[in-house]
């Protein structure tokens, strides 16, 4: 069938209109994760920090994960078991659906096709990530000498919490029943934390408060829950579905104001967030 010139012009105009209305066709994960965020449409809670193990692999939508984070709008979020592609999507949902804009840094420890997909020759990055409403500087990512059954590490950045600069660490220690490995990892982490007079250390330590391997951390810092102590006699809220406290916000020269542990259906770890006070320093 032969169409007239007028018909082709009409078809072309309709296609052009459809392209304008539908917007760019690039997939959501194609955005540069380190691009400078736009101006936020909603304020974060400036003195609030959160730690959350996303649970991977789990059948959870990144829109649901973003919605959980948006409920509490923290200044800083430390994520564990995080795939780079998932974090990119979470960050997009936070901005586009909730008006929350974050910078991001990754602790590139493991390339895992099984967990994060991607091409077999270019598997997705897996490990820790930090989202911060303020820019992050002096980024350090380290892999522990022995990760146990899976490579593990820590990352650290300087950012702003409550209007004050602070050194922030995010980590994920070796899995359960690997106490000796965790003890070595805590020794490495504690030595680095000790270099800073003021620090916040968040993450999944895979150990209960009275576990011997956590002793070096307790010597340096206190938990955001003042009643939680390593003696085993304190009151430490569980942060996992199996009723164990594995997740921590350790504070060094930072004062806790309040903390919350929030069970969620989209992970086997609860959300843990704390509001903090950082005094001015001379």
PDB file of C-alpha atoms in Angstrom:
ATOM      1  CA  UNK A   1       0.000   0.000   0.000  1.00  0.00           C
ATOM      2  CA  UNK A   2       1.344   3.425  -0.973  1.00  0.00           C
ATOM      3  CA  UNK A   3       0.698   6.299   1.429  1.00  0.00           C
ATOM      4  CA  UNK A   4       0.472   9.908   0.329  1.00  0.00           C
ATOM      5  CA  UNK A   5       2.849  12.637   1.433  1.00  0.00           C
ATOM      6  CA  UNK A   6       0.270  14.127   3.762  1.00  0.00           C
ATOM      7  CA  UNK A   7      -0.245  10.796   5.497  1.00  0.00           C
ATOM      8  CA  UNK A   8       3.511  10.366   6.113  1.00  0.00           C
ATOM      9  CA  UNK A   9       3.717  13.852   7.568  1.00  0.00           C
ATOM     10  CA  UNK A  10       0.863  13.029   9.931  1.00  0.00           C
ATOM     11  CA  UNK A  11       2.535   9.757  11.011  1.00  0.00           C
ATOM     12  CA  UNK A  12       5.831  11.547  11.609  1.00  0.00           C
ATOM     13  CA  UNK A  13       4.156  14.203  13.711  1.00  0.00           C
ATOM     14  CA  UNK A  14       2.433  11.555  15.818  1.00  0.00           C
ATOM     15  CA  UNK A  15       5.710   9.661  16.431  1.00  0.00           C
ATOM     16  CA  UNK A  16       7.475  12.889  17.427  1.00  0.00           C
ATOM     17  CA  UNK A  17       4.706  13.756  19.857  1.00  0.00           C
ATOM     18  CA  UNK A  18       4.868  10.279  21.417  1.00  0.00           C
ATOM     19  CA  UNK A  19       8.647  10.583  21.941  1.00  0.00           C
ATOM     20  CA  UNK A  20       8.269  13.940  23.661  1.00  0.00           C
ATOM     21  CA  UNK A  21       5.514  12.709  25.969  1.00  0.00           C
ATOM     22  CA  UNK A  22       7.162   9.395  26.868  1.00  0.00           C
ATOM     23  CA  UNK A  23      10.532  10.955  27.754  1.00  0.00           C
ATOM     24  CA  UNK A  24      13.965   9.305  27.567  1.00  0.00           C
ATOM     25  CA  UNK A  25      14.097   5.582  26.978  1.00  0.00           C
ATOM     26  CA  UNK A  26      17.222   4.860  29.026  1.00  0.00           C
ATOM     27  CA  UNK A  27      16.620   2.301  31.799  1.00  0.00           C
ATOM     28  CA  UNK A  28      16.544   3.610  35.370  1.00  0.00           C
ATOM     29  CA  UNK A  29      19.787   1.859  36.265  1.00  0.00           C
ATOM     30  CA  UNK A  30      21.647   3.672  33.504  1.00  0.00           C
ATOM     31  CA  UNK A  31      22.085   6.846  35.564  1.00  0.00           C
ATOM     32  CA  UNK A  32      25.553   7.687  36.842  1.00  0.00           C
ATOM     33  CA  UNK A  33      25.454   6.760  40.536  1.00  0.00           C
ATOM     34  CA  UNK A  34      28.043   9.414  41.361  1.00  0.00           C
ATOM     35  CA  UNK A  35      26.330  12.269  39.552  1.00  0.00           C
ATOM     36  CA  UNK A  36      25.772  15.423  41.585  1.00  0.00           C
ATOM     37  CA  UNK A  37      22.265  15.279  43.093  1.00  0.00           C
ATOM     38  CA  UNK A  38      19.669  17.883  42.224  1.00  0.00           C
ATOM     39  CA  UNK A  39      18.217  20.145  44.881  1.00  0.00           C
ATOM     40  CA  UNK A  40      16.048  18.030  47.207  1.00  0.00           C
ATOM     41  CA  UNK A  41      12.319  18.603  47.348  1.00  0.00           C
ATOM     42  CA  UNK A  42      12.157  17.390  50.948  1.00  0.00           C
ATOM     43  CA  UNK A  43      14.478  17.807  53.928  1.00  0.00           C
ATOM     44  CA  UNK A  44      16.261  14.922  55.614  1.00  0.00           C
ATOM     45  CA  UNK A  45      16.600  14.667  59.392  1.00  0.00           C
ATOM     46  CA  UNK A  46      20.029  16.254  59.704  1.00  0.00           C
ATOM     47  CA  UNK A  47      21.231  14.385  62.805  1.00  0.00           C
ATOM     48  CA  UNK A  48      19.839  10.948  61.904  1.00  0.00           C
ATOM     49  CA  UNK A  49      21.918   7.949  60.805  1.00  0.00           C
ATOM     50  CA  UNK A  50      20.594   4.568  59.684  1.00  0.00           C
ATOM     51  CA  UNK A  51      22.062   1.137  59.132  1.00  0.00           C
ATOM     52  CA  UNK A  52      20.249  -1.556  57.156  1.00  0.00           C
ATOM     53  CA  UNK A  53      21.185  -4.930  55.727  1.00  0.00           C
ATOM     54  CA  UNK A  54      19.055  -5.127  52.586  1.00  0.00           C
ATOM     55  CA  UNK A  55      18.936  -8.949  52.511  1.00  0.00           C
ATOM     56  CA  UNK A  56      20.372 -10.367  49.309  1.00  0.00           C
ATOM     57  CA  UNK A  57      19.174 -12.406  47.551  1.00  0.00           C
ATOM     58  CA  UNK A  58      15.625 -11.563  48.576  1.00  0.00           C
ATOM     59  CA  UNK A  59      12.508 -11.087  46.514  1.00  0.00           C
ATOM     60  CA  UNK A  60      12.161  -7.399  47.308  1.00  0.00           C
ATOM     61  CA  UNK A  61      11.427  -4.440  45.041  1.00  0.00           C
ATOM     62  CA  UNK A  62      13.760  -1.472  45.211  1.00  0.00           C
ATOM     63  CA  UNK A  63      10.729   0.821  45.305  1.00  0.00           C
ATOM     64  CA  UNK A  64       9.720  -0.895  48.558  1.00  0.00           C
ATOM     65  CA  UNK A  65      13.232  -0.485  49.950  1.00  0.00           C
ATOM     66  CA  UNK A  66      13.232   3.196  49.037  1.00  0.00           C
ATOM     67  CA  UNK A  67       9.840   3.665  50.677  1.00  0.00           C
ATOM     68  CA  UNK A  68      11.158   2.167  53.916  1.00  0.00           C
ATOM     69  CA  UNK A  69      14.141   4.537  53.925  1.00  0.00           C
ATOM     70  CA  UNK A  70      11.935   7.515  53.072  1.00  0.00           C
ATOM     71  CA  UNK A  71       9.765   6.947  56.161  1.00  0.00           C
ATOM     72  CA  UNK A  72      12.678   8.053  58.340  1.00  0.00           C
ATOM     73  CA  UNK A  73      14.591  10.343  55.921  1.00  0.00           C
ATOM     74  CA  UNK A  74      18.020   9.945  57.550  1.00  0.00           C
ATOM     75  CA  UNK A  75      20.976  12.186  56.806  1.00  0.00           C
ATOM     76  CA  UNK A  76      23.188   9.124  56.315  1.00  0.00           C
ATOM     77  CA  UNK A  77      22.364   5.506  55.468  1.00  0.00           C
ATOM     78  CA  UNK A  78      24.807   2.599  55.622  1.00  0.00           C
ATOM     79  CA  UNK A  79      23.690  -0.356  53.512  1.00  0.00           C
ATOM     80  CA  UNK A  80      25.007  -3.905  53.562  1.00  0.00           C
ATOM     81  CA  UNK A  81      24.394  -6.787  51.139  1.00  0.00           C
ATOM     82  CA  UNK A  82      23.882  -4.087  48.541  1.00  0.00           C
ATOM     83  CA  UNK A  83      24.191  -4.489  44.777  1.00  0.00           C
ATOM     84  CA  UNK A  84      25.327  -1.385  42.927  1.00  0.00           C
ATOM     85  CA  UNK A  85      22.434  -1.648  40.484  1.00  0.00           C
ATOM     86  CA  UNK A  86      19.913  -1.920  43.318  1.00  0.00           C
ATOM     87  CA  UNK A  87      21.389   1.087  45.121  1.00  0.00           C
ATOM     88  CA  UNK A  88      21.167   3.142  41.938  1.00  0.00           C
ATOM     89  CA  UNK A  89      17.473   2.316  41.638  1.00  0.00           C
ATOM     90  CA  UNK A  90      16.813   2.960  45.318  1.00  0.00           C
ATOM     91  CA  UNK A  91      18.493   6.334  44.967  1.00  0.00           C
ATOM     92  CA  UNK A  92      16.339   7.187  41.951  1.00  0.00           C
ATOM     93  CA  UNK A  93      13.134   6.197  43.755  1.00  0.00           C
ATOM     94  CA  UNK A  94      14.144   8.252  46.792  1.00  0.00           C
ATOM     95  CA  UNK A  95      14.565  11.314  44.612  1.00  0.00           C
ATOM     96  CA  UNK A  96      11.734  10.869  42.133  1.00  0.00           C
ATOM     97  CA  UNK A  97       9.045   9.445  44.437  1.00  0.00           C
ATOM     98  CA  UNK A  98      10.007  10.884  47.824  1.00  0.00           C
ATOM     99  CA  UNK A  99      11.940  14.067  47.103  1.00  0.00           C
ATOM    100  CA  UNK A 100      15.043  12.874  48.979  1.00  0.00           C
ATOM    101  CA  UNK A 101      18.403  13.401  47.271  1.00  0.00           C
ATOM    102  CA  UNK A 102      21.540  11.510  48.277  1.00  0.00           C
ATOM    103  CA  UNK A 103      25.163  11.253  47.270  1.00  0.00           C
ATOM    104  CA  UNK A 104      26.546   7.699  47.147  1.00  0.00           C
ATOM    105  CA  UNK A 105      29.823   5.880  47.703  1.00  0.00           C
ATOM    106  CA  UNK A 106      30.478   2.163  47.388  1.00  0.00           C
ATOM    107  CA  UNK A 107      32.717  -0.240  49.231  1.00  0.00           C
ATOM    108  CA  UNK A 108      33.626  -2.396  46.241  1.00  0.00           C
ATOM    109  CA  UNK A 109      34.507  -5.722  47.823  1.00  0.00           C
ATOM    110  CA  UNK A 110      32.968  -8.437  45.687  1.00  0.00           C
ATOM    111  CA  UNK A 111      31.841  -8.877  42.103  1.00  0.00           C
ATOM    112  CA  UNK A 112      28.954 -11.322  42.255  1.00  0.00           C
ATOM    113  CA  UNK A 113      26.931 -12.466  39.264  1.00  0.00           C
ATOM    114  CA  UNK A 114      24.911 -14.831  41.464  1.00  0.00           C
ATOM    115  CA  UNK A 115      23.788 -12.036  43.775  1.00  0.00           C
ATOM    116  CA  UNK A 116      23.749  -8.976  41.531  1.00  0.00           C
ATOM    117  CA  UNK A 117      23.383 -10.247  37.961  1.00  0.00           C
ATOM    118  CA  UNK A 118      25.071  -8.501  35.072  1.00  0.00           C
ATOM    119  CA  UNK A 119      27.027 -10.022  32.245  1.00  0.00           C
ATOM    120  CA  UNK A 120      29.080 -13.115  33.180  1.00  0.00           C
ATOM    121  CA  UNK A 121      32.248 -11.220  32.227  1.00  0.00           C
ATOM    122  CA  UNK A 122      31.118  -8.083  34.103  1.00  0.00           C
ATOM    123  CA  UNK A 123      29.138  -9.110  37.192  1.00  0.00           C
ATOM    124  CA  UNK A 124      27.484  -6.576  39.430  1.00  0.00           C
ATOM    125  CA  UNK A 125      29.301  -5.019  42.388  1.00  0.00           C
ATOM    126  CA  UNK A 126      28.226  -6.272  45.820  1.00  0.00           C
ATOM    127  CA  UNK A 127      29.053  -5.168  49.348  1.00  0.00           C
ATOM    128  CA  UNK A 128      28.509  -1.968  51.315  1.00  0.00           C
ATOM    129  CA  UNK A 129      27.257   1.458  50.268  1.00  0.00           C
ATOM    130  CA  UNK A 130      26.789   4.790  52.004  1.00  0.00           C
ATOM    131  CA  UNK A 131      24.099   7.270  51.025  1.00  0.00           C
ATOM    132  CA  UNK A 132      24.587  10.765  52.420  1.00  0.00           C
ATOM    133  CA  UNK A 133      22.576  13.940  51.944  1.00  0.00           C
ATOM    134  CA  UNK A 134      25.846  15.887  52.307  1.00  0.00           C
ATOM    135  CA  UNK A 135      28.887  15.351  50.086  1.00  0.00           C
ATOM    136  CA  UNK A 136      31.440  12.736  51.163  1.00  0.00           C
ATOM    137  CA  UNK A 137      35.207  13.174  51.056  1.00  0.00           C
ATOM    138  CA  UNK A 138      38.354  11.176  51.842  1.00  0.00           C
ATOM    139  CA  UNK A 139      36.702   7.909  50.816  1.00  0.00           C
ATOM    140  CA  UNK A 140      38.508   4.713  51.853  1.00  0.00           C
ATOM    141  CA  UNK A 141      37.435   1.178  50.942  1.00  0.00           C
ATOM    142  CA  UNK A 142      39.232  -1.822  52.400  1.00  0.00           C
ATOM    143  CA  UNK A 143      38.836  -5.557  52.155  1.00  0.00           C
ATOM    144  CA  UNK A 144      39.547  -7.597  55.273  1.00  0.00           C
ATOM    145  CA  UNK A 145      42.559  -9.927  54.923  1.00  0.00           C
ATOM    146  CA  UNK A 146      40.241 -12.855  55.636  1.00  0.00           C
ATOM    147  CA  UNK A 147      36.592 -12.448  54.716  1.00  0.00           C
ATOM    148  CA  UNK A 148      35.520 -15.875  55.879  1.00  0.00           C
ATOM    149  CA  UNK A 149      33.103 -17.704  53.594  1.00  0.00           C
ATOM    150  CA  UNK A 150      32.637 -14.546  51.493  1.00  0.00           C
ATOM    151  CA  UNK A 151      34.791 -11.478  50.874  1.00  0.00           C
ATOM    152  CA  UNK A 152      33.956  -8.760  53.385  1.00  0.00           C
ATOM    153  CA  UNK A 153      35.314  -5.316  54.133  1.00  0.00           C
ATOM    154  CA  UNK A 154      34.652  -1.832  55.429  1.00  0.00           C
ATOM    155  CA  UNK A 155      34.418   1.650  53.993  1.00  0.00           C
ATOM    156  CA  UNK A 156      34.882   5.052  55.581  1.00  0.00           C
ATOM    157  CA  UNK A 157      34.089   8.617  54.568  1.00  0.00           C
ATOM    158  CA  UNK A 158      34.055  12.080  56.044  1.00  0.00           C
ATOM    159  CA  UNK A 159      30.625  13.664  55.869  1.00  0.00           C
ATOM    160  CA  UNK A 160      28.260  15.880  57.848  1.00  0.00           C
ATOM    161  CA  UNK A 161      25.830  14.748  60.548  1.00  0.00           C
ATOM    162  CA  UNK A 162      23.893  17.283  62.570  1.00  0.00           C
ATOM    163  CA  UNK A 163      25.809  20.078  60.902  1.00  0.00           C
ATOM    164  CA  UNK A 164      29.193  18.765  62.107  1.00  0.00           C
ATOM    165  CA  UNK A 165      31.912  16.884  60.209  1.00  0.00           C
ATOM    166  CA  UNK A 166      32.441  13.303  61.324  1.00  0.00           C
ATOM    167  CA  UNK A 167      34.291  10.198  60.179  1.00  0.00           C
ATOM    168  CA  UNK A 168      31.732   7.542  59.285  1.00  0.00           C
ATOM    169  CA  UNK A 169      32.432   3.807  58.887  1.00  0.00           C
ATOM    170  CA  UNK A 170      30.218   1.112  57.372  1.00  0.00           C
ATOM    171  CA  UNK A 171      31.029  -2.590  57.586  1.00  0.00           C
ATOM    172  CA  UNK A 172      29.719  -6.119  57.232  1.00  0.00           C
ATOM    173  CA  UNK A 173      31.591  -8.807  59.172  1.00  0.00           C
ATOM    174  CA  UNK A 174      31.897 -12.519  58.426  1.00  0.00           C
ATOM    175  CA  UNK A 175      28.846 -14.731  58.680  1.00  0.00           C
ATOM    176  CA  UNK A 176      27.631 -16.496  61.803  1.00  0.00           C
ATOM    177  CA  UNK A 177      29.695 -19.347  63.285  1.00  0.00           C
ATOM    178  CA  UNK A 178      32.914 -17.670  62.056  1.00  0.00           C
ATOM    179  CA  UNK A 179      33.919 -16.091  65.359  1.00  0.00           C
ATOM    180  CA  UNK A 180      37.664 -16.321  64.838  1.00  0.00           C
ATOM    181  CA  UNK A 181      37.432 -14.582  61.465  1.00  0.00           C
ATOM    182  CA  UNK A 182      35.268 -11.816  62.908  1.00  0.00           C
ATOM    183  CA  UNK A 183      37.764 -11.312  65.729  1.00  0.00           C
ATOM    184  CA  UNK A 184      40.508 -10.599  63.193  1.00  0.00           C
ATOM    185  CA  UNK A 185      38.196  -8.296  61.233  1.00  0.00           C
ATOM    186  CA  UNK A 186      37.211  -6.300  64.319  1.00  0.00           C
ATOM    187  CA  UNK A 187      40.882  -5.880  65.154  1.00  0.00           C
ATOM    188  CA  UNK A 188      41.524  -4.359  61.722  1.00  0.00           C
ATOM    189  CA  UNK A 189      38.466  -2.112  61.928  1.00  0.00           C
ATOM    190  CA  UNK A 190      39.090  -0.962  65.510  1.00  0.00           C
ATOM    191  CA  UNK A 191      42.664   0.027  64.704  1.00  0.00           C
ATOM    192  CA  UNK A 192      41.386   2.320  61.955  1.00  0.00           C
ATOM    193  CA  UNK A 193      38.549   3.758  64.059  1.00  0.00           C
ATOM    194  CA  UNK A 194      41.007   4.529  66.864  1.00  0.00           C
ATOM    195  CA  UNK A 195      42.768   7.034  64.597  1.00  0.00           C
ATOM    196  CA  UNK A 196      39.803   9.399  64.926  1.00  0.00           C
ATOM    197  CA  UNK A 197      38.714  11.224  68.072  1.00  0.00           C
ATOM    198  CA  UNK A 198      35.156  11.403  66.729  1.00  0.00           C
ATOM    199  CA  UNK A 199      33.600   8.610  64.664  1.00  0.00           C
ATOM    200  CA  UNK A 200      30.368   6.774  63.902  1.00  0.00           C
ATOM    201  CA  UNK A 201      30.625   3.076  63.040  1.00  0.00           C
ATOM    202  CA  UNK A 202      27.554   1.404  61.565  1.00  0.00           C
ATOM    203  CA  UNK A 203      26.927  -1.990  60.064  1.00  0.00           C
ATOM    204  CA  UNK A 204      26.067  -5.655  60.378  1.00  0.00           C
ATOM    205  CA  UNK A 205      28.586  -7.214  62.777  1.00  0.00           C
ATOM    206  CA  UNK A 206      26.981 -10.681  62.730  1.00  0.00           C
ATOM    207  CA  UNK A 207      27.603 -10.948  66.477  1.00  0.00           C
ATOM    208  CA  UNK A 208      25.575 -10.369  69.628  1.00  0.00           C
ATOM    209  CA  UNK A 209      26.728  -7.628  72.022  1.00  0.00           C
ATOM    210  CA  UNK A 210      28.433  -9.970  74.510  1.00  0.00           C
ATOM    211  CA  UNK A 211      30.386 -11.861  71.794  1.00  0.00           C
ATOM    212  CA  UNK A 212      34.119 -11.788  72.693  1.00  0.00           C
ATOM    213  CA  UNK A 213      35.124 -10.709  69.186  1.00  0.00           C
ATOM    214  CA  UNK A 214      33.372  -7.335  69.658  1.00  0.00           C
ATOM    215  CA  UNK A 215      35.492  -6.388  72.696  1.00  0.00           C
ATOM    216  CA  UNK A 216      37.845  -4.056  70.750  1.00  0.00           C
ATOM    217  CA  UNK A 217      34.863  -2.051  69.482  1.00  0.00           C
ATOM    218  CA  UNK A 218      33.298  -1.728  72.918  1.00  0.00           C
ATOM    219  CA  UNK A 219      36.606  -0.370  74.244  1.00  0.00           C
ATOM    220  CA  UNK A 220      36.459   2.428  71.656  1.00  0.00           C
ATOM    221  CA  UNK A 221      32.788   3.271  71.384  1.00  0.00           C
ATOM    222  CA  UNK A 222      29.309   2.890  72.874  1.00  0.00           C
ATOM    223  CA  UNK A 223      26.131   1.708  71.231  1.00  0.00           C
ATOM    224  CA  UNK A 224      23.501   4.282  70.250  1.00  0.00           C
ATOM    225  CA  UNK A 225      21.195   2.548  72.734  1.00  0.00           C
ATOM    226  CA  UNK A 226      22.668   3.596  76.108  1.00  0.00           C
ATOM    227  CA  UNK A 227      21.136   0.610  77.889  1.00  0.00           C
ATOM    228  CA  UNK A 228      22.831  -1.867  75.530  1.00  0.00           C
ATOM    229  CA  UNK A 229      26.084  -3.141  77.009  1.00  0.00           C
ATOM    230  CA  UNK A 230      28.478  -6.010  76.202  1.00  0.00           C
ATOM    231  CA  UNK A 231      27.965  -7.648  79.604  1.00  0.00           C
ATOM    232  CA  UNK A 232      24.811  -9.396  78.470  1.00  0.00           C
ATOM    233  CA  UNK A 233      22.845  -7.875  81.358  1.00  0.00           C
ATOM    234  CA  UNK A 234      21.800  -4.764  79.443  1.00  0.00           C
ATOM    235  CA  UNK A 235      18.713  -4.334  77.321  1.00  0.00           C
ATOM    236  CA  UNK A 236      19.644  -4.710  73.638  1.00  0.00           C
ATOM    237  CA  UNK A 237      16.785  -4.819  71.167  1.00  0.00           C
ATOM    238  CA  UNK A 238      17.074  -7.555  68.534  1.00  0.00           C
ATOM    239  CA  UNK A 239      17.684  -6.313  65.001  1.00  0.00           C
ATOM    240  CA  UNK A 240      17.020  -9.513  63.051  1.00  0.00           C
ATOM    241  CA  UNK A 241      14.111 -11.825  62.370  1.00  0.00           C
ATOM    242  CA  UNK A 242      15.861 -14.517  64.454  1.00  0.00           C
ATOM    243  CA  UNK A 243      15.766 -12.240  67.539  1.00  0.00           C
ATOM    244  CA  UNK A 244      19.475 -11.401  67.701  1.00  0.00           C
ATOM    245  CA  UNK A 245      21.118  -7.999  67.792  1.00  0.00           C
ATOM    246  CA  UNK A 246      23.613  -8.024  64.920  1.00  0.00           C
ATOM    247  CA  UNK A 247      23.329  -4.414  63.731  1.00  0.00           C
ATOM    248  CA  UNK A 248      24.983  -1.486  65.491  1.00  0.00           C
ATOM    249  CA  UNK A 249      25.473   2.252  65.526  1.00  0.00           C
ATOM    250  CA  UNK A 250      28.707   2.594  67.520  1.00  0.00           C
ATOM    251  CA  UNK A 251      29.503   6.134  68.692  1.00  0.00           C
ATOM    252  CA  UNK A 252      32.890   7.611  69.569  1.00  0.00           C
ATOM    253  CA  UNK A 253      32.650  11.104  71.107  1.00  0.00           C
ATOM    254  CA  UNK A 254      29.085  11.392  69.784  1.00  0.00           C
ATOM    255  CA  UNK A 255      26.045  11.655  72.069  1.00  0.00           C
ATOM    256  CA  UNK A 256      22.933   9.553  71.365  1.00  0.00           C
ATOM    257  CA  UNK A 257      19.579  11.284  71.726  1.00  0.00           C
ATOM    258  CA  UNK A 258      17.222   8.479  70.741  1.00  0.00           C
ATOM    259  CA  UNK A 259      17.270   5.298  68.696  1.00  0.00           C
ATOM    260  CA  UNK A 260      14.691   3.091  67.012  1.00  0.00           C
ATOM    261  CA  UNK A 261      14.627  -0.505  65.790  1.00  0.00           C
ATOM    262  CA  UNK A 262      11.932  -1.037  63.162  1.00  0.00           C
ATOM    263  CA  UNK A 263      11.012  -4.497  61.826  1.00  0.00           C
ATOM    264  CA  UNK A 264      10.271  -4.536  58.116  1.00  0.00           C
ATOM    265  CA  UNK A 265       8.756  -7.091  55.775  1.00  0.00           C
ATOM    266  CA  UNK A 266      11.281  -6.398  53.009  1.00  0.00           C
ATOM    267  CA  UNK A 267      14.401  -7.693  54.813  1.00  0.00           C
ATOM    268  CA  UNK A 268      15.389 -10.224  57.461  1.00  0.00           C
ATOM    269  CA  UNK A 269      17.234  -7.393  59.246  1.00  0.00           C
ATOM    270  CA  UNK A 270      15.335  -4.610  60.979  1.00  0.00           C
ATOM    271  CA  UNK A 271      16.012  -0.965  60.230  1.00  0.00           C
ATOM    272  CA  UNK A 272      18.114   0.646  62.962  1.00  0.00           C
ATOM    273  CA  UNK A 273      18.350   4.422  63.106  1.00  0.00           C
ATOM    274  CA  UNK A 274      19.567   6.892  65.706  1.00  0.00           C
ATOM    275  CA  UNK A 275      19.323  10.629  66.275  1.00  0.00           C
ATOM    276  CA  UNK A 276      22.609  12.073  67.528  1.00  0.00           C
ATOM    277  CA  UNK A 277      24.173  15.189  69.011  1.00  0.00           C
ATOM    278  CA  UNK A 278      27.598  16.303  67.822  1.00  0.00           C
ATOM    279  CA  UNK A 279      28.920  19.241  69.824  1.00  0.00           C
ATOM    280  CA  UNK A 280      31.101  21.936  68.296  1.00  0.00           C
ATOM    281  CA  UNK A 281      34.817  21.302  68.691  1.00  0.00           C
ATOM    282  CA  UNK A 282      37.456  23.940  69.409  1.00  0.00           C
TER     283      UNK A 282
END
